[in-house]
mmCIF file of C-alpha atoms in Angstrom:
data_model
loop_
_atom_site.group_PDB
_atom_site.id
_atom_site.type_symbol
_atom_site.label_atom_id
_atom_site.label_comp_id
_atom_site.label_asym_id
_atom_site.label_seq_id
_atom_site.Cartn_x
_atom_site.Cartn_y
_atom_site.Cartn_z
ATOM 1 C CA UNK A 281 9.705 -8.827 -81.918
ATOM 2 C CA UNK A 282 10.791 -12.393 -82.448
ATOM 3 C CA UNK A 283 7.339 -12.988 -84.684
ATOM 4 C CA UNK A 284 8.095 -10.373 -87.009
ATOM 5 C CA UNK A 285 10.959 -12.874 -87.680
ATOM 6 C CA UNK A 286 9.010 -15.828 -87.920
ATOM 7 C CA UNK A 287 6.790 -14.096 -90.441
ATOM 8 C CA UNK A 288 9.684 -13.881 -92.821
ATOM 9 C CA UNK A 289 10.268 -17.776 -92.983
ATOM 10 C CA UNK A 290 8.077 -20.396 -94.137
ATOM 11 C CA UNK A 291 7.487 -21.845 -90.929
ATOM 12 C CA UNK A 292 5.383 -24.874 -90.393
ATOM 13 C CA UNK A 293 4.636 -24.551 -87.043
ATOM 14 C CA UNK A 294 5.436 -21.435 -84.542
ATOM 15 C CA UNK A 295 4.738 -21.478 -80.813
ATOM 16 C CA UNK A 296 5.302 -19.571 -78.284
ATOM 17 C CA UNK A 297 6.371 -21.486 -74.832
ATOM 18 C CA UNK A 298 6.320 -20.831 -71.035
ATOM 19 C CA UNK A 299 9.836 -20.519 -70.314
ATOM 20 C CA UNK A 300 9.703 -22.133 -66.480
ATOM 21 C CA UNK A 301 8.091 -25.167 -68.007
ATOM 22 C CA UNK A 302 10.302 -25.550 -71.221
ATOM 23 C CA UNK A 303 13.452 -23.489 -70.827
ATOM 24 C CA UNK A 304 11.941 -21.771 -74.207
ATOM 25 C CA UNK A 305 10.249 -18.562 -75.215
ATOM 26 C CA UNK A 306 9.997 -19.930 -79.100
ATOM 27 C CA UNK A 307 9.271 -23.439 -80.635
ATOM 28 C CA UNK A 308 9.335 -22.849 -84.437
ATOM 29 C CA UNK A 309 9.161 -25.660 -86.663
ATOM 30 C CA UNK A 310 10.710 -25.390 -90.268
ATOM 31 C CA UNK A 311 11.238 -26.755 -93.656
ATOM 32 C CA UNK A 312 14.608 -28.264 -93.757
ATOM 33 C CA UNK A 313 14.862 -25.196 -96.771
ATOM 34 C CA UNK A 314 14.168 -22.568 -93.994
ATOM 35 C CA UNK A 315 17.644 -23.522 -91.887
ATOM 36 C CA UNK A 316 19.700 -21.143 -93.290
ATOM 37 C CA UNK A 317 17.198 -18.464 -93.487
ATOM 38 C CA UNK A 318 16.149 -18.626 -90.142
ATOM 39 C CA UNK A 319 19.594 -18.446 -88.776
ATOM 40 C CA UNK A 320 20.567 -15.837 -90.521
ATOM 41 C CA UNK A 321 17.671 -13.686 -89.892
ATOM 42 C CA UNK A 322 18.303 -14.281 -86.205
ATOM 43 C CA UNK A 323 21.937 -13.433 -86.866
ATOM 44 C CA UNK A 324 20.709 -9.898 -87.500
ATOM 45 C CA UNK A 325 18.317 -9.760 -84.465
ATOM 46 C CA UNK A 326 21.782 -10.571 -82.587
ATOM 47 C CA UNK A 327 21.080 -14.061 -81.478
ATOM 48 C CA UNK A 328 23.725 -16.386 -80.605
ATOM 49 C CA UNK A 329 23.876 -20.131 -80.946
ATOM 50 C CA UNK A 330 23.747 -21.745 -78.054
ATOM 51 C CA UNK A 331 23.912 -25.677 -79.639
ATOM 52 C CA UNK A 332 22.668 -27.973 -81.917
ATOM 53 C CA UNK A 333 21.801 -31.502 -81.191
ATOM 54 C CA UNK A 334 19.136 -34.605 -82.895
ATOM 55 C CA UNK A 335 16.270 -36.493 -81.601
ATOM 56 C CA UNK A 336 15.918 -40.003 -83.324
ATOM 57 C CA UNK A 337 12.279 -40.543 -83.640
ATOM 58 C CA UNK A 338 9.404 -42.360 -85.296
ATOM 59 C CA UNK A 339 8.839 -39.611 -87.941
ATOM 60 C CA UNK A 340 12.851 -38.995 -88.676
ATOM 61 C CA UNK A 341 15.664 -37.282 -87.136
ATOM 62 C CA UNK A 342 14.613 -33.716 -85.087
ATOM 63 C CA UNK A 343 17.549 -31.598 -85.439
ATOM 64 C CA UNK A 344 17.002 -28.797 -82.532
ATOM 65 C CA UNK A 345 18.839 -25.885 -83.073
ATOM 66 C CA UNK A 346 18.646 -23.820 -79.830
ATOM 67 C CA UNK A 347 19.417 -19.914 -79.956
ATOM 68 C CA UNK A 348 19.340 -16.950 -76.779
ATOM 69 C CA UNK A 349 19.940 -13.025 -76.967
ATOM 70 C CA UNK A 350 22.335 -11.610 -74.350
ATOM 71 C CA UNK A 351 20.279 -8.912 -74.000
ATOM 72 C CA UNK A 352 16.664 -9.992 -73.600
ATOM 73 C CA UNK A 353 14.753 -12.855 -73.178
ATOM 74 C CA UNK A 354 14.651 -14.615 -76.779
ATOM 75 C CA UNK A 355 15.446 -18.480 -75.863
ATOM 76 C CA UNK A 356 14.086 -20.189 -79.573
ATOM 77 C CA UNK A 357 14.397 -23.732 -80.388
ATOM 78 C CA UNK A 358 14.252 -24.585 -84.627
ATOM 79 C CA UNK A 359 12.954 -27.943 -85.261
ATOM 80 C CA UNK A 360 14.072 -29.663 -88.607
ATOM 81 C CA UNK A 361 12.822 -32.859 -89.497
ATOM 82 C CA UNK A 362 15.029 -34.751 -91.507
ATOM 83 C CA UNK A 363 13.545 -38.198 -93.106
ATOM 84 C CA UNK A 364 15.926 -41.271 -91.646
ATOM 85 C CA UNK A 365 15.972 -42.604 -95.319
ATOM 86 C CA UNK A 366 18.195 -39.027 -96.348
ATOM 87 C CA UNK A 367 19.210 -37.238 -93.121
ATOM 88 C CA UNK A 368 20.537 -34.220 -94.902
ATOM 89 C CA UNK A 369 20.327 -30.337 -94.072
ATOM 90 C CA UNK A 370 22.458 -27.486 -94.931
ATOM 91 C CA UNK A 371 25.208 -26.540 -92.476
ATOM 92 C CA UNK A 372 24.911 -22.792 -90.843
ATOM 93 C CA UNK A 373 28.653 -23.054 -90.226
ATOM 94 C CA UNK A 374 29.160 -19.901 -92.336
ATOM 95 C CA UNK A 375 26.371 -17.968 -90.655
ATOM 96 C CA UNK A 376 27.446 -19.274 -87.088
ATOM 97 C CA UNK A 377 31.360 -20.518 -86.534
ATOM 98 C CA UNK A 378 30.423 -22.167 -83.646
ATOM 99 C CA UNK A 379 28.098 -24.592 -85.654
ATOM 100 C CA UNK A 380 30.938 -26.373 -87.215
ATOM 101 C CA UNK A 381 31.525 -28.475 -83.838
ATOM 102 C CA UNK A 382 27.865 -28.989 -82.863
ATOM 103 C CA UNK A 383 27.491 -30.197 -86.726
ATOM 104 C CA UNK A 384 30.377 -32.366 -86.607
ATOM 105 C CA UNK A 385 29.050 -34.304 -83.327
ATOM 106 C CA UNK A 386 25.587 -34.263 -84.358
ATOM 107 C CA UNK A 387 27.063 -35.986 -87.563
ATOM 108 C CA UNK A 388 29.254 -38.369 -85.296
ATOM 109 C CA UNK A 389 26.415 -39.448 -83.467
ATOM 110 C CA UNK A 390 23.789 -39.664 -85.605
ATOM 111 C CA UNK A 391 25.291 -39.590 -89.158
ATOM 112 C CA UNK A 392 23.288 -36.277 -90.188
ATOM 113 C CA UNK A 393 24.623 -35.186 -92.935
ATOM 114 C CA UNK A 394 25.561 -31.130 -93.653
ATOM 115 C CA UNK A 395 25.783 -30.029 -96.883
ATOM 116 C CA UNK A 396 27.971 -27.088 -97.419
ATOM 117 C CA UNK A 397 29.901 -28.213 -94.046
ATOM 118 C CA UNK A 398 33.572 -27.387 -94.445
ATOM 119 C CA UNK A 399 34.949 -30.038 -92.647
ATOM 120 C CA UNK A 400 32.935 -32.616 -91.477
ATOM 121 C CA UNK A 401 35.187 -34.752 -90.149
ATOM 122 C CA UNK A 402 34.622 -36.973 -87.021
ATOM 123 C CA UNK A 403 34.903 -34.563 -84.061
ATOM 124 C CA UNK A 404 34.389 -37.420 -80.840
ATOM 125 C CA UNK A 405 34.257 -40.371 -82.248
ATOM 126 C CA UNK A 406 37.407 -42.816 -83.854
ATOM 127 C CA UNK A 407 37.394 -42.068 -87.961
ATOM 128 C CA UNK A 408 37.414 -45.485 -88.919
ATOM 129 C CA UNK A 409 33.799 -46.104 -86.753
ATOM 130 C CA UNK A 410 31.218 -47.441 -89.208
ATOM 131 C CA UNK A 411 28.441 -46.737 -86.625
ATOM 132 C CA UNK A 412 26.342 -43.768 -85.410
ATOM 133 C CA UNK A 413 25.723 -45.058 -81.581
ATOM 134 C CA UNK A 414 22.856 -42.586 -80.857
ATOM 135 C CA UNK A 415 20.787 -43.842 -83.990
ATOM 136 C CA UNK A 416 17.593 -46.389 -82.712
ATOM 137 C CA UNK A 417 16.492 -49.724 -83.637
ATOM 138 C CA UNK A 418 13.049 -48.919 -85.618
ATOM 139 C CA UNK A 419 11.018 -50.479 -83.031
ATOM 140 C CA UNK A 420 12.831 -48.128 -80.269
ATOM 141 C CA UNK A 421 12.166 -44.878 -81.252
ATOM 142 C CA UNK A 422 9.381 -42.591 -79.706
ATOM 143 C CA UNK A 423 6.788 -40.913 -81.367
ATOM 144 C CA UNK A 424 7.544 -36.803 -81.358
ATOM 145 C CA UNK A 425 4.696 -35.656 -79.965
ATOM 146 C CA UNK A 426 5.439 -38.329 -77.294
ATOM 147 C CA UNK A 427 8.024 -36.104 -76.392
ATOM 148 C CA UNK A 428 7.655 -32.259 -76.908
ATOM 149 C CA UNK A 429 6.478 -30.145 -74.462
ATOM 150 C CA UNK A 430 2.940 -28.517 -75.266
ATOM 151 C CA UNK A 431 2.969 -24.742 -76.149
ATOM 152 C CA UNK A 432 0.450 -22.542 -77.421
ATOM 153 C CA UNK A 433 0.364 -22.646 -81.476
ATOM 154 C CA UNK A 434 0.183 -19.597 -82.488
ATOM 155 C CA UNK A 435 -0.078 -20.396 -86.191
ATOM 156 C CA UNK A 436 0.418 -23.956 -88.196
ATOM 157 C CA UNK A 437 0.507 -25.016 -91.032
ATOM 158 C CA UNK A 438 -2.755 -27.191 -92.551
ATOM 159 C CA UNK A 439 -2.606 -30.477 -91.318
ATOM 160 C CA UNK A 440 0.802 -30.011 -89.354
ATOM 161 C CA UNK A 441 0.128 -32.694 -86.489
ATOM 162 C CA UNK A 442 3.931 -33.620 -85.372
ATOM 163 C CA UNK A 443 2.255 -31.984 -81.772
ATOM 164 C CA UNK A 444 -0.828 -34.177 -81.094
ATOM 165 C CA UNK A 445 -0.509 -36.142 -78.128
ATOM 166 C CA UNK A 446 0.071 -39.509 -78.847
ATOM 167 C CA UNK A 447 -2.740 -40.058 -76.033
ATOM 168 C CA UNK A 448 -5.304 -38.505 -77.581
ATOM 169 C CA UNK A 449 -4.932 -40.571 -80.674
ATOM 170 C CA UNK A 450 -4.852 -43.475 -78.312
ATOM 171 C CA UNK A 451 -8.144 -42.627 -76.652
ATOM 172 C CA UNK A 452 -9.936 -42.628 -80.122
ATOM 173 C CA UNK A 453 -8.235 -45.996 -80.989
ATOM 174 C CA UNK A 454 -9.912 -47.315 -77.495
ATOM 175 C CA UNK A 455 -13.256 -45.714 -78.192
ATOM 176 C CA UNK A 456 -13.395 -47.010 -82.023
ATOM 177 C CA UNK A 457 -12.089 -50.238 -79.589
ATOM 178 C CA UNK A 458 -14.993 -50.324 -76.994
ATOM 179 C CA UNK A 459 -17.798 -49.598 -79.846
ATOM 180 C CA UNK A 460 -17.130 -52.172 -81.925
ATOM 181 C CA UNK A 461 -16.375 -54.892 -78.852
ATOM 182 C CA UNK A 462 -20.098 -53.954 -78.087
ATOM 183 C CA UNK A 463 -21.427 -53.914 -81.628
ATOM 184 C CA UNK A 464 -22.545 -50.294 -81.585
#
């Protein structure tokens, strides 16, 4: 049922999860265009919001918007990414109420930016703080696919690689290493 939802959206990556490994049934990575659209459209499938929180990574800032249905099992996580040189996404306040708080401390923390927001305001943190304290230091931040939990892809985009193991691109490095050290 939940695909038929993901078919409507431009999706860049959609995969489905094994919930006793992940806590998910749905990873679905989007467009930061697709926000709004995806959360309505699981508005009308009778989703809730359970949160929304950021990841401060190599690539950017992951925004993970996490979603359930009382009804059956329909845990989805939306991944945004959000370039660190213009964090800025829509807000879903006016498809969700509840998003107004988890977009005012994501903004707190991490100085995300919500256009549309009506009152982003600080929610935890002192007004006159000049300072996001979850952002990183450049050199501190992980790599996402350091991070994420494997799922099966079910479809991607061309050339969508935000989920190759960072190992994997390590062991070529070593290979391309080790043949040259021995002049092959």
């Amino acid at each position: 049922m939940m695909e038929t939802v993901f078919d409507q959206l431009s999706t860049q990556c959609v995969a489905k999860c094994d919930y006793a490994k992940t806590g998910l049934h749905w990873s679905v990575f989007l467009p930061a265009s697709e926000i709004v659209r995806a959360a309505k459209l699981l508005y009308k499938e009778e989703c809730f919001l359970e949160d929304i929180t950021a990841i401060d990574v190599k690539e950017g800032y992951l925004l993970v918007y996490r979603f359930n249905h009382m009804d059956r099992p329909c845990r989805v996580a939306l991944r945004v990414l959000v370039p660190h040189a213009a964090p800025k996404l829509s807000s879903i306040s006016h498809v969700f109420h509840g998003a107004e708080w988890h977009e005012r401390e994501t903004h707190d923390f991490y100085g995300i930016e919500f256009s549309g927001h009506p009152n982003l305001v600080p929610l935890l943190l002192p007004a006159d703080l000049d300072v996001h304290p979850l952002q990183k230091e450049e050199g501190a931040r992980a790599s996402l696919a350091d991070l994420l939990t494997p799922c099966e892809v079910v479809r991607a985009e061309p050339g969508f690689d935000l989920l190759t193991p960072k190992a994997e691109e390590e062991g070529k490095k070593a290979k391309t290493s080790g043949a040259e050290a021995t002049g092959a």
